Coordinates of C-alpha atoms in Angstrom, one line a residue:
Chain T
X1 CA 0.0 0.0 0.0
X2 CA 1.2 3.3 -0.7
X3 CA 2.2 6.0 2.2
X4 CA -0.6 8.2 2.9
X5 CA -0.5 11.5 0.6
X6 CA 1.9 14.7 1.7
X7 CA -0.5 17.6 2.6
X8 CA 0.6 20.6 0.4
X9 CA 1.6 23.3 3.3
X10 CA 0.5 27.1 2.5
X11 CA 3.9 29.5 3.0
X12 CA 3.5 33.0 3.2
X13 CA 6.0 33.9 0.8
X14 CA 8.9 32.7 -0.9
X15 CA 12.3 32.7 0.7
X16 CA 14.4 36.2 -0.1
X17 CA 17.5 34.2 -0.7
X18 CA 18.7 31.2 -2.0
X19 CA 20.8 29.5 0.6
X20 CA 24.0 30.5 2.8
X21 CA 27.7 29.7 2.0
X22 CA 30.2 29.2 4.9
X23 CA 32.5 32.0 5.4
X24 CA 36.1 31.8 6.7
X25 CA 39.9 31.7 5.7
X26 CA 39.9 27.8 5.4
X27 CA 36.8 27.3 3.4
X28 CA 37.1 26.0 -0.2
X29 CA 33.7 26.2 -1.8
X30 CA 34.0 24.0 -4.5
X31 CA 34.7 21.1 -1.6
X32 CA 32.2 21.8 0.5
X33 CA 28.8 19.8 0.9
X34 CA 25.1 20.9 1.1
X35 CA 22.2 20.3 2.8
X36 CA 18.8 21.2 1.6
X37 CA 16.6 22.9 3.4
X38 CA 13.4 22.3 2.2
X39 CA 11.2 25.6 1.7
X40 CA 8.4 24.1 4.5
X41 CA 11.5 24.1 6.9
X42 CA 12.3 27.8 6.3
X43 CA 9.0 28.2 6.6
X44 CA 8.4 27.1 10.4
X45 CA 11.8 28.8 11.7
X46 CA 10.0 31.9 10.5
X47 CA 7.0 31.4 12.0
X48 CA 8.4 29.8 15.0
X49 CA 11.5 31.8 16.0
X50 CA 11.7 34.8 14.1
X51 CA 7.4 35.7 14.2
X52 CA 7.3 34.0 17.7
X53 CA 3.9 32.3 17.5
X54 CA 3.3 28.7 19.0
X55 CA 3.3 25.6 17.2
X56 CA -0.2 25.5 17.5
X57 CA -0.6 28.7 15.9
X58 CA 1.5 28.1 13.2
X59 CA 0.4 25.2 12.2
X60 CA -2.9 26.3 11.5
X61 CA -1.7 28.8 9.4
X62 CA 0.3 26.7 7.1
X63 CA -2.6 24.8 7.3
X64 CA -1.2 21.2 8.4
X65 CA -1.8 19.4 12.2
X66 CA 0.6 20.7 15.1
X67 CA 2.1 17.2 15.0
X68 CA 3.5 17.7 11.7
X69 CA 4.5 21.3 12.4
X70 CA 6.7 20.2 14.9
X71 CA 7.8 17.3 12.8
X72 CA 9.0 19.8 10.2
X73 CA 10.4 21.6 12.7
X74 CA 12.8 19.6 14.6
X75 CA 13.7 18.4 10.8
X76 CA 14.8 21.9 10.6
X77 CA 16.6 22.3 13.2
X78 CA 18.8 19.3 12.6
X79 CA 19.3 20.3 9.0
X80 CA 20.9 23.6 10.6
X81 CA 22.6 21.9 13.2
X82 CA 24.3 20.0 10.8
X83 CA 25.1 22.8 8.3
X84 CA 26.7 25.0 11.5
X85 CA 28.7 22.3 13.1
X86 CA 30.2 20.4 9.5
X87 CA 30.4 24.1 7.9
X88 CA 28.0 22.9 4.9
X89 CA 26.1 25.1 2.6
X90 CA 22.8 25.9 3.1
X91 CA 20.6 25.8 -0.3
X92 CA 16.7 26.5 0.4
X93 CA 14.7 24.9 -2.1
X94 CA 12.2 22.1 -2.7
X95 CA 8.9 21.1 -0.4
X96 CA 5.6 20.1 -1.0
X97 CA 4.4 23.7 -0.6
X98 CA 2.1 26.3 -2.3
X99 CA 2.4 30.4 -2.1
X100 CA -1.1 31.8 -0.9
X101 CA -2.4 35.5 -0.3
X102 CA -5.2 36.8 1.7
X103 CA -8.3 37.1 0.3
X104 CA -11.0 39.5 0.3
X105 CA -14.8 40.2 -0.3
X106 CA -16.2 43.1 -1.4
X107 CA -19.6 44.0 0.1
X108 CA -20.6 46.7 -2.1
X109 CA -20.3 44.7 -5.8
X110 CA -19.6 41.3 -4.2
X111 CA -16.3 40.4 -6.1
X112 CA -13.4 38.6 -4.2
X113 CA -10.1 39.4 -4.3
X114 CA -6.5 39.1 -3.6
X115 CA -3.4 41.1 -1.7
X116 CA -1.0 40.4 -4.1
X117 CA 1.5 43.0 -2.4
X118 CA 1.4 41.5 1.4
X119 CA 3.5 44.6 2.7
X120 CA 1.3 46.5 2.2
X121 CA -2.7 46.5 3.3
X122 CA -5.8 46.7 1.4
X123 CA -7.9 49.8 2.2
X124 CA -10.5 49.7 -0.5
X125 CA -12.2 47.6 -3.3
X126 CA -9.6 47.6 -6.4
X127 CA -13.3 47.1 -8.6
X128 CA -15.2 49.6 -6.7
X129 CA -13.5 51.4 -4.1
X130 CA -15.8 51.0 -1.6
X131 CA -14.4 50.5 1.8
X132 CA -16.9 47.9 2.6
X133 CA -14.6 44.9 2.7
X134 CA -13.3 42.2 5.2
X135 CA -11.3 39.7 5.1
X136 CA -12.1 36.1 3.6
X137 CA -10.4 33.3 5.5
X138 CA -11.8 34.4 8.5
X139 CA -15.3 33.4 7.3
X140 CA -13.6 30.1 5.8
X141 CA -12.6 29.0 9.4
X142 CA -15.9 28.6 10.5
X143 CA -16.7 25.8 8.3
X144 CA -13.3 24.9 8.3
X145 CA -13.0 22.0 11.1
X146 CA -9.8 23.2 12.9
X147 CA -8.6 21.5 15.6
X148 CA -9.0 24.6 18.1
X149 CA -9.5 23.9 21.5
X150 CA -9.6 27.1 22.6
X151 CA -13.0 27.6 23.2
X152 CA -13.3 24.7 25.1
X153 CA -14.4 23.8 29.0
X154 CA -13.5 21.6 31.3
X155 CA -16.5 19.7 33.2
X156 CA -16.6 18.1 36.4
X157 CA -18.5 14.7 36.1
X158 CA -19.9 14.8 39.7
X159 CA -21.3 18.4 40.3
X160 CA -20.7 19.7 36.6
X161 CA -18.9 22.9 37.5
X162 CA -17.5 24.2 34.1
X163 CA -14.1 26.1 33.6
X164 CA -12.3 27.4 30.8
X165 CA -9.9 24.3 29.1
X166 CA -6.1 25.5 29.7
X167 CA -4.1 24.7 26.9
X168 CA -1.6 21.9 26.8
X169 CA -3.0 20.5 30.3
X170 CA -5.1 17.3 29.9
X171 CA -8.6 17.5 31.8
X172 CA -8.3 14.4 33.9
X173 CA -5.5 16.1 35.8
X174 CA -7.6 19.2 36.5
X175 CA -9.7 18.5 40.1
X176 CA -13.0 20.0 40.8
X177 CA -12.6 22.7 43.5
X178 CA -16.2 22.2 45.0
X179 CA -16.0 18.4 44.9
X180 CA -12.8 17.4 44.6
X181 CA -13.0 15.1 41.9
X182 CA -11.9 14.4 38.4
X183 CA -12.8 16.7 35.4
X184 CA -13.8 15.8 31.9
X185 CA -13.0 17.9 28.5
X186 CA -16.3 19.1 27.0
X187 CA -16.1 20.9 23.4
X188 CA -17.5 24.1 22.2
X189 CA -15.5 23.7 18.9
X190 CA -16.7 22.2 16.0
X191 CA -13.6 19.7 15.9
X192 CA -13.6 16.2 16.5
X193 CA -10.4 14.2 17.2
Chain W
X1 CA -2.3 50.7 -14.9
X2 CA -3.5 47.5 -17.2
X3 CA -6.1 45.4 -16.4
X4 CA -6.8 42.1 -18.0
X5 CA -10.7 41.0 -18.2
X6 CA -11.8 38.0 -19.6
X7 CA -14.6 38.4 -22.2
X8 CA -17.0 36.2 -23.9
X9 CA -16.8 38.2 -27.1
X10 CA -14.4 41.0 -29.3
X11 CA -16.9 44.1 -27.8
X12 CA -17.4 45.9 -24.3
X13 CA -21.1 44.8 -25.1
X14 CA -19.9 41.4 -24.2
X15 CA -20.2 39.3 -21.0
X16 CA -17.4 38.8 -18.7
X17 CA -16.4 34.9 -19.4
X18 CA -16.4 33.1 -16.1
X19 CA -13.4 31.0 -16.7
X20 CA -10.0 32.2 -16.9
X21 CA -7.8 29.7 -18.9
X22 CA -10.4 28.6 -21.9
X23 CA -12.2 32.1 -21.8
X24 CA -12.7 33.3 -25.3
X25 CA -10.8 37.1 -25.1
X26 CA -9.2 38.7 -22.8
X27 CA -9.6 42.5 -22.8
X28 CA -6.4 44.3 -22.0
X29 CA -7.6 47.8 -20.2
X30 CA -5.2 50.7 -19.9
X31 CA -6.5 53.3 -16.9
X32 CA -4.4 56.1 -18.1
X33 CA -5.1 56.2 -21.8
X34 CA -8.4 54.5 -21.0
X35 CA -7.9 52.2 -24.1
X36 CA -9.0 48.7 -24.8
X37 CA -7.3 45.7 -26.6
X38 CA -9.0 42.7 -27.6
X39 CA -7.1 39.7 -27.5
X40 CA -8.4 36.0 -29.1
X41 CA -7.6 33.4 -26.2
X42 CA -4.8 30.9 -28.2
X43 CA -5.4 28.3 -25.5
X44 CA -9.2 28.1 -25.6
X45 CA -9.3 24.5 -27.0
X46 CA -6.6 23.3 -25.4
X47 CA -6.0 20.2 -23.7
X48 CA -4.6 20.9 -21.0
X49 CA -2.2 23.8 -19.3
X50 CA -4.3 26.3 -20.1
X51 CA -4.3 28.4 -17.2
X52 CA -0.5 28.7 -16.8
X53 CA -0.3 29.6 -20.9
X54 CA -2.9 32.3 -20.4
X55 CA -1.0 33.7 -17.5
X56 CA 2.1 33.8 -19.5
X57 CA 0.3 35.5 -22.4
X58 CA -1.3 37.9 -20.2
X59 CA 2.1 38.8 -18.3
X60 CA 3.9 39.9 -21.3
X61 CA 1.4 42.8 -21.3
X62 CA 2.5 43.8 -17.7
X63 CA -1.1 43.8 -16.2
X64 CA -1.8 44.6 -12.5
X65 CA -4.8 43.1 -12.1
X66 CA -6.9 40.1 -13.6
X67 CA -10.6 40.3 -13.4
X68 CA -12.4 36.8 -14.2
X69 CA -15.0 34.5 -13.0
X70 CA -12.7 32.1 -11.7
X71 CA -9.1 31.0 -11.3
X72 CA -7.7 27.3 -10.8
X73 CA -5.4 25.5 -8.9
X74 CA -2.5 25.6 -11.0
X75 CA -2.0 28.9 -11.5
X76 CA -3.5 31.0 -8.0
X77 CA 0.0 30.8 -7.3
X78 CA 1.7 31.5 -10.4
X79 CA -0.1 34.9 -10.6
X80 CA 1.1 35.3 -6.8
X81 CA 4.5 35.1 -7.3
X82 CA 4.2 37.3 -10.5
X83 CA 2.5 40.1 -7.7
X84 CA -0.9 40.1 -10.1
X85 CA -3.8 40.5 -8.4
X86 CA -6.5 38.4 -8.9
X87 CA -10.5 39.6 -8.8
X88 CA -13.1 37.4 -8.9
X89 CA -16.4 38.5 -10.1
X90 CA -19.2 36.0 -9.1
X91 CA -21.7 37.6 -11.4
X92 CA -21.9 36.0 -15.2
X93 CA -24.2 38.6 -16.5
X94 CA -21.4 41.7 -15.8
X95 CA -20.5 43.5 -19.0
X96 CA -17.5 44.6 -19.9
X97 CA -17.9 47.8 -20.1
X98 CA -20.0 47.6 -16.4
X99 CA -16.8 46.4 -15.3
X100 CA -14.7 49.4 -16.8
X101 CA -17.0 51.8 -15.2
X102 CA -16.8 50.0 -11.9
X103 CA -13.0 50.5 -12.4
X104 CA -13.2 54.3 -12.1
X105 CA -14.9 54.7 -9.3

Protein backbone atom coordinates (compact mmCIF):
# COMPACT_ATOMS: atom_id res chain seq x y z
CA UNK A 1 0.00 0.00 0.00
CA UNK A 2 1.25 3.29 -0.66
CA UNK A 3 2.20 6.04 2.17
CA UNK A 4 -0.62 8.22 2.90
CA UNK A 5 -0.49 11.49 0.64
CA UNK A 6 1.87 14.71 1.67
CA UNK A 7 -0.45 17.57 2.62
CA UNK A 8 0.58 20.60 0.37
CA UNK A 9 1.65 23.26 3.29
CA UNK A 10 0.52 27.10 2.53
CA UNK A 11 3.89 29.49 2.96
CA UNK A 12 3.51 33.01 3.19
CA UNK A 13 5.99 33.93 0.82
CA UNK A 14 8.91 32.66 -0.92
CA UNK A 15 12.29 32.72 0.68
CA UNK A 16 14.42 36.17 -0.07
CA UNK A 17 17.51 34.24 -0.69
CA UNK A 18 18.68 31.16 -2.04
CA UNK A 19 20.78 29.48 0.58
CA UNK A 20 24.04 30.47 2.83
CA UNK A 21 27.67 29.67 1.97
CA UNK A 22 30.20 29.21 4.87
CA UNK A 23 32.53 32.01 5.39
CA UNK A 24 36.09 31.76 6.74
CA UNK A 25 39.91 31.71 5.72
CA UNK A 26 39.94 27.84 5.36
CA UNK A 27 36.81 27.32 3.41
CA UNK A 28 37.07 26.03 -0.16
CA UNK A 29 33.68 26.19 -1.76
CA UNK A 30 34.00 24.00 -4.48
CA UNK A 31 34.68 21.09 -1.64
CA UNK A 32 32.25 21.85 0.54
CA UNK A 33 28.84 19.85 0.92
CA UNK A 34 25.13 20.92 1.05
CA UNK A 35 22.24 20.30 2.79
CA UNK A 36 18.84 21.22 1.61
CA UNK A 37 16.62 22.94 3.37
CA UNK A 38 13.45 22.26 2.25
CA UNK A 39 11.22 25.58 1.73
CA UNK A 40 8.44 24.05 4.54
CA UNK A 41 11.51 24.05 6.87
CA UNK A 42 12.31 27.77 6.26
CA UNK A 43 9.01 28.17 6.64
CA UNK A 44 8.35 27.06 10.45
CA UNK A 45 11.75 28.83 11.65
CA UNK A 46 10.01 31.86 10.48
CA UNK A 47 6.95 31.39 12.01
CA UNK A 48 8.35 29.82 14.98
CA UNK A 49 11.53 31.78 15.98
CA UNK A 50 11.67 34.78 14.06
CA UNK A 51 7.38 35.70 14.21
CA UNK A 52 7.29 33.98 17.74
CA UNK A 53 3.93 32.29 17.49
CA UNK A 54 3.32 28.67 18.99
CA UNK A 55 3.32 25.56 17.25
CA UNK A 56 -0.24 25.49 17.53
CA UNK A 57 -0.58 28.75 15.93
CA UNK A 58 1.50 28.15 13.20
CA UNK A 59 0.43 25.24 12.20
CA UNK A 60 -2.94 26.32 11.46
CA UNK A 61 -1.73 28.75 9.37
CA UNK A 62 0.27 26.68 7.12
CA UNK A 63 -2.64 24.77 7.34
CA UNK A 64 -1.23 21.21 8.44
CA UNK A 65 -1.79 19.44 12.17
CA UNK A 66 0.64 20.74 15.12
CA UNK A 67 2.11 17.24 14.96
CA UNK A 68 3.49 17.72 11.72
CA UNK A 69 4.49 21.25 12.36
CA UNK A 70 6.71 20.23 14.92
CA UNK A 71 7.79 17.28 12.84
CA UNK A 72 9.05 19.78 10.16
CA UNK A 73 10.44 21.60 12.72
CA UNK A 74 12.75 19.57 14.57
CA UNK A 75 13.66 18.36 10.83
CA UNK A 76 14.79 21.92 10.55
CA UNK A 77 16.62 22.27 13.16
CA UNK A 78 18.77 19.33 12.65
CA UNK A 79 19.33 20.26 8.95
CA UNK A 80 20.87 23.62 10.57
CA UNK A 81 22.59 21.86 13.20
CA UNK A 82 24.30 19.98 10.82
CA UNK A 83 25.05 22.76 8.28
CA UNK A 84 26.68 25.03 11.50
CA UNK A 85 28.65 22.26 13.05
CA UNK A 86 30.23 20.42 9.52
CA UNK A 87 30.37 24.12 7.88
CA UNK A 88 28.03 22.92 4.92
CA UNK A 89 26.11 25.11 2.58
CA UNK A 90 22.77 25.95 3.15
CA UNK A 91 20.64 25.84 -0.33
CA UNK A 92 16.72 26.49 0.37
CA UNK A 93 14.69 24.92 -2.10
CA UNK A 94 12.20 22.12 -2.69
CA UNK A 95 8.89 21.11 -0.42
CA UNK A 96 5.57 20.15 -1.03
CA UNK A 97 4.37 23.68 -0.61
CA UNK A 98 2.14 26.30 -2.29
CA UNK A 99 2.38 30.35 -2.13
CA UNK A 100 -1.12 31.83 -0.87
CA UNK A 101 -2.38 35.51 -0.31
CA UNK A 102 -5.16 36.75 1.73
CA UNK A 103 -8.35 37.15 0.31
CA UNK A 104 -11.02 39.52 0.35
CA UNK A 105 -14.75 40.17 -0.29
CA UNK A 106 -16.20 43.09 -1.37
CA UNK A 107 -19.65 43.97 0.11
CA UNK A 108 -20.59 46.70 -2.08
CA UNK A 109 -20.34 44.68 -5.78
CA UNK A 110 -19.63 41.35 -4.25
CA UNK A 111 -16.32 40.40 -6.11
CA UNK A 112 -13.35 38.56 -4.16
CA UNK A 113 -10.11 39.36 -4.31
CA UNK A 114 -6.52 39.13 -3.61
CA UNK A 115 -3.44 41.15 -1.68
CA UNK A 116 -0.99 40.36 -4.13
CA UNK A 117 1.54 42.99 -2.45
CA UNK A 118 1.38 41.46 1.40
CA UNK A 119 3.46 44.56 2.68
CA UNK A 120 1.28 46.45 2.23
CA UNK A 121 -2.72 46.48 3.33
CA UNK A 122 -5.81 46.72 1.36
CA UNK A 123 -7.91 49.83 2.18
CA UNK A 124 -10.52 49.73 -0.55
CA UNK A 125 -12.15 47.57 -3.35
CA UNK A 126 -9.64 47.64 -6.39
CA UNK A 127 -13.33 47.08 -8.59
CA UNK A 128 -15.23 49.64 -6.71
CA UNK A 129 -13.54 51.39 -4.12
CA UNK A 130 -15.78 50.98 -1.56
CA UNK A 131 -14.38 50.53 1.76
CA UNK A 132 -16.94 47.86 2.60
CA UNK A 133 -14.62 44.88 2.72
CA UNK A 134 -13.34 42.19 5.23
CA UNK A 135 -11.29 39.68 5.11
CA UNK A 136 -12.10 36.11 3.58
CA UNK A 137 -10.42 33.33 5.50
CA UNK A 138 -11.82 34.37 8.50
CA UNK A 139 -15.34 33.43 7.25
CA UNK A 140 -13.63 30.09 5.84
CA UNK A 141 -12.58 29.02 9.36
CA UNK A 142 -15.93 28.60 10.51
CA UNK A 143 -16.66 25.84 8.32
CA UNK A 144 -13.30 24.88 8.30
CA UNK A 145 -13.00 21.98 11.14
CA UNK A 146 -9.80 23.18 12.93
CA UNK A 147 -8.55 21.54 15.59
CA UNK A 148 -8.96 24.64 18.08
CA UNK A 149 -9.54 23.93 21.52
CA UNK A 150 -9.59 27.13 22.62
CA UNK A 151 -13.01 27.58 23.19
CA UNK A 152 -13.25 24.70 25.08
CA UNK A 153 -14.36 23.78 28.95
CA UNK A 154 -13.45 21.63 31.34
CA UNK A 155 -16.54 19.75 33.15
CA UNK A 156 -16.63 18.08 36.36
CA UNK A 157 -18.47 14.68 36.10
CA UNK A 158 -19.90 14.78 39.66
CA UNK A 159 -21.32 18.42 40.28
CA UNK A 160 -20.74 19.68 36.59
CA UNK A 161 -18.95 22.85 37.55
CA UNK A 162 -17.47 24.23 34.07
CA UNK A 163 -14.11 26.11 33.57
CA UNK A 164 -12.27 27.38 30.83
CA UNK A 165 -9.85 24.32 29.09
CA UNK A 166 -6.09 25.54 29.70
CA UNK A 167 -4.09 24.74 26.87
CA UNK A 168 -1.65 21.92 26.83
CA UNK A 169 -2.97 20.46 30.35
CA UNK A 170 -5.10 17.31 29.90
CA UNK A 171 -8.63 17.51 31.85
CA UNK A 172 -8.30 14.38 33.90
CA UNK A 173 -5.53 16.12 35.76
CA UNK A 174 -7.60 19.19 36.46
CA UNK A 175 -9.68 18.54 40.09
CA UNK A 176 -13.01 20.01 40.84
CA UNK A 177 -12.63 22.67 43.55
CA UNK A 178 -16.22 22.16 45.01
CA UNK A 179 -15.97 18.35 44.94
CA UNK A 180 -12.82 17.39 44.61
CA UNK A 181 -13.01 15.14 41.87
CA UNK A 182 -11.93 14.38 38.44
CA UNK A 183 -12.76 16.68 35.42
CA UNK A 184 -13.80 15.85 31.88
CA UNK A 185 -13.04 17.86 28.45
CA UNK A 186 -16.32 19.06 26.95
CA UNK A 187 -16.06 20.92 23.38
CA UNK A 188 -17.53 24.11 22.18
CA UNK A 189 -15.46 23.70 18.86
CA UNK A 190 -16.74 22.17 16.02
CA UNK A 191 -13.61 19.69 15.87
CA UNK A 192 -13.58 16.25 16.50
CA UNK A 193 -10.36 14.21 17.24
CA UNK B 1 -2.32 50.73 -14.86
CA UNK B 2 -3.51 47.46 -17.25
CA UNK B 3 -6.12 45.41 -16.38
CA UNK B 4 -6.84 42.13 -18.01
CA UNK B 5 -10.66 41.03 -18.17
CA UNK B 6 -11.80 37.99 -19.63
CA UNK B 7 -14.60 38.36 -22.24
CA UNK B 8 -16.97 36.23 -23.95
CA UNK B 9 -16.80 38.21 -27.09
CA UNK B 10 -14.45 41.04 -29.31
CA UNK B 11 -16.88 44.10 -27.79
CA UNK B 12 -17.36 45.94 -24.30
CA UNK B 13 -21.14 44.80 -25.09
CA UNK B 14 -19.90 41.35 -24.22
CA UNK B 15 -20.21 39.34 -20.98
CA UNK B 16 -17.44 38.76 -18.71
CA UNK B 17 -16.43 34.94 -19.39
CA UNK B 18 -16.42 33.11 -16.12
CA UNK B 19 -13.45 31.01 -16.65
CA UNK B 20 -9.99 32.17 -16.92
CA UNK B 21 -7.75 29.74 -18.94
CA UNK B 22 -10.39 28.63 -21.92
CA UNK B 23 -12.18 32.13 -21.75
CA UNK B 24 -12.68 33.35 -25.30
CA UNK B 25 -10.81 37.07 -25.05
CA UNK B 26 -9.17 38.68 -22.79
CA UNK B 27 -9.57 42.50 -22.76
CA UNK B 28 -6.43 44.32 -22.00
CA UNK B 29 -7.63 47.79 -20.24
CA UNK B 30 -5.18 50.69 -19.94
CA UNK B 31 -6.52 53.27 -16.94
CA UNK B 32 -4.43 56.13 -18.06
CA UNK B 33 -5.10 56.23 -21.83
CA UNK B 34 -8.38 54.51 -21.05
CA UNK B 35 -7.87 52.19 -24.07
CA UNK B 36 -8.99 48.73 -24.79
CA UNK B 37 -7.27 45.73 -26.55
CA UNK B 38 -9.02 42.71 -27.56
CA UNK B 39 -7.11 39.68 -27.50
CA UNK B 40 -8.45 36.05 -29.05
CA UNK B 41 -7.63 33.39 -26.19
CA UNK B 42 -4.82 30.87 -28.25
CA UNK B 43 -5.42 28.28 -25.52
CA UNK B 44 -9.16 28.12 -25.57
CA UNK B 45 -9.25 24.45 -27.02
CA UNK B 46 -6.57 23.32 -25.37
CA UNK B 47 -6.01 20.21 -23.71
CA UNK B 48 -4.62 20.85 -20.99
CA UNK B 49 -2.19 23.76 -19.32
CA UNK B 50 -4.35 26.28 -20.06
CA UNK B 51 -4.34 28.38 -17.19
CA UNK B 52 -0.52 28.65 -16.83
CA UNK B 53 -0.28 29.62 -20.94
CA UNK B 54 -2.93 32.26 -20.39
CA UNK B 55 -0.99 33.73 -17.52
CA UNK B 56 2.10 33.79 -19.54
CA UNK B 57 0.26 35.46 -22.40
CA UNK B 58 -1.28 37.88 -20.23
CA UNK B 59 2.09 38.76 -18.30
CA UNK B 60 3.88 39.89 -21.31
CA UNK B 61 1.43 42.78 -21.33
CA UNK B 62 2.54 43.84 -17.74
CA UNK B 63 -1.14 43.81 -16.15
CA UNK B 64 -1.79 44.57 -12.52
CA UNK B 65 -4.81 43.14 -12.10
CA UNK B 66 -6.93 40.10 -13.57
CA UNK B 67 -10.62 40.31 -13.44
CA UNK B 68 -12.43 36.81 -14.17
CA UNK B 69 -15.03 34.47 -12.97
CA UNK B 70 -12.72 32.12 -11.71
CA UNK B 71 -9.12 30.97 -11.34
CA UNK B 72 -7.66 27.35 -10.78
CA UNK B 73 -5.38 25.50 -8.89
CA UNK B 74 -2.51 25.64 -10.96
CA UNK B 75 -2.00 28.93 -11.48
CA UNK B 76 -3.54 30.99 -7.98
CA UNK B 77 0.03 30.76 -7.34
CA UNK B 78 1.65 31.50 -10.38
CA UNK B 79 -0.14 34.87 -10.62
CA UNK B 80 1.07 35.26 -6.79
CA UNK B 81 4.47 35.06 -7.32
CA UNK B 82 4.19 37.34 -10.52
CA UNK B 83 2.45 40.08 -7.73
CA UNK B 84 -0.90 40.11 -10.07
CA UNK B 85 -3.84 40.55 -8.37
CA UNK B 86 -6.51 38.40 -8.86
CA UNK B 87 -10.46 39.63 -8.76
CA UNK B 88 -13.11 37.40 -8.88
CA UNK B 89 -16.45 38.52 -10.10
CA UNK B 90 -19.17 36.04 -9.12
CA UNK B 91 -21.72 37.62 -11.44
CA UNK B 92 -21.91 36.00 -15.20
CA UNK B 93 -24.16 38.57 -16.49
CA UNK B 94 -21.45 41.66 -15.76
CA UNK B 95 -20.50 43.49 -19.00
CA UNK B 96 -17.51 44.62 -19.90
CA UNK B 97 -17.92 47.82 -20.05
CA UNK B 98 -20.01 47.57 -16.38
CA UNK B 99 -16.80 46.45 -15.26
CA UNK B 100 -14.72 49.38 -16.84
CA UNK B 101 -17.03 51.78 -15.19
CA UNK B 102 -16.76 50.02 -11.87
CA UNK B 103 -13.01 50.54 -12.40
CA UNK B 104 -13.21 54.30 -12.12
CA UNK B 105 -14.90 54.69 -9.31
Amino acid sequence: MSPRSKKIRKVFSPPPIKGFKPYGPDTDLSKVGKVSLLIEEYEVLRLCDYDMYNHHEASQIMNISRPTYTRIYASARRKLAKAFVEGLQITIEGGKVYFDSDWYNCHACGCSFNNPEKEKPIEECPLCGSNAISKYSDEQNEDMPINDCRDDFCVCIKCGFEKRHRLGSPCKDEICPNCQSVMSRKRRSKSKI
Amino acid sequence: MKIAITSTGNSTDSIIDQRFGRCSYFVIYDTESKSTEFIPNPNKEAEEGAGPASVQLVATRNVNKIVSGEFGIKIKSLIDSLKIQMIVIKEPTKRIKDIIEMLHH
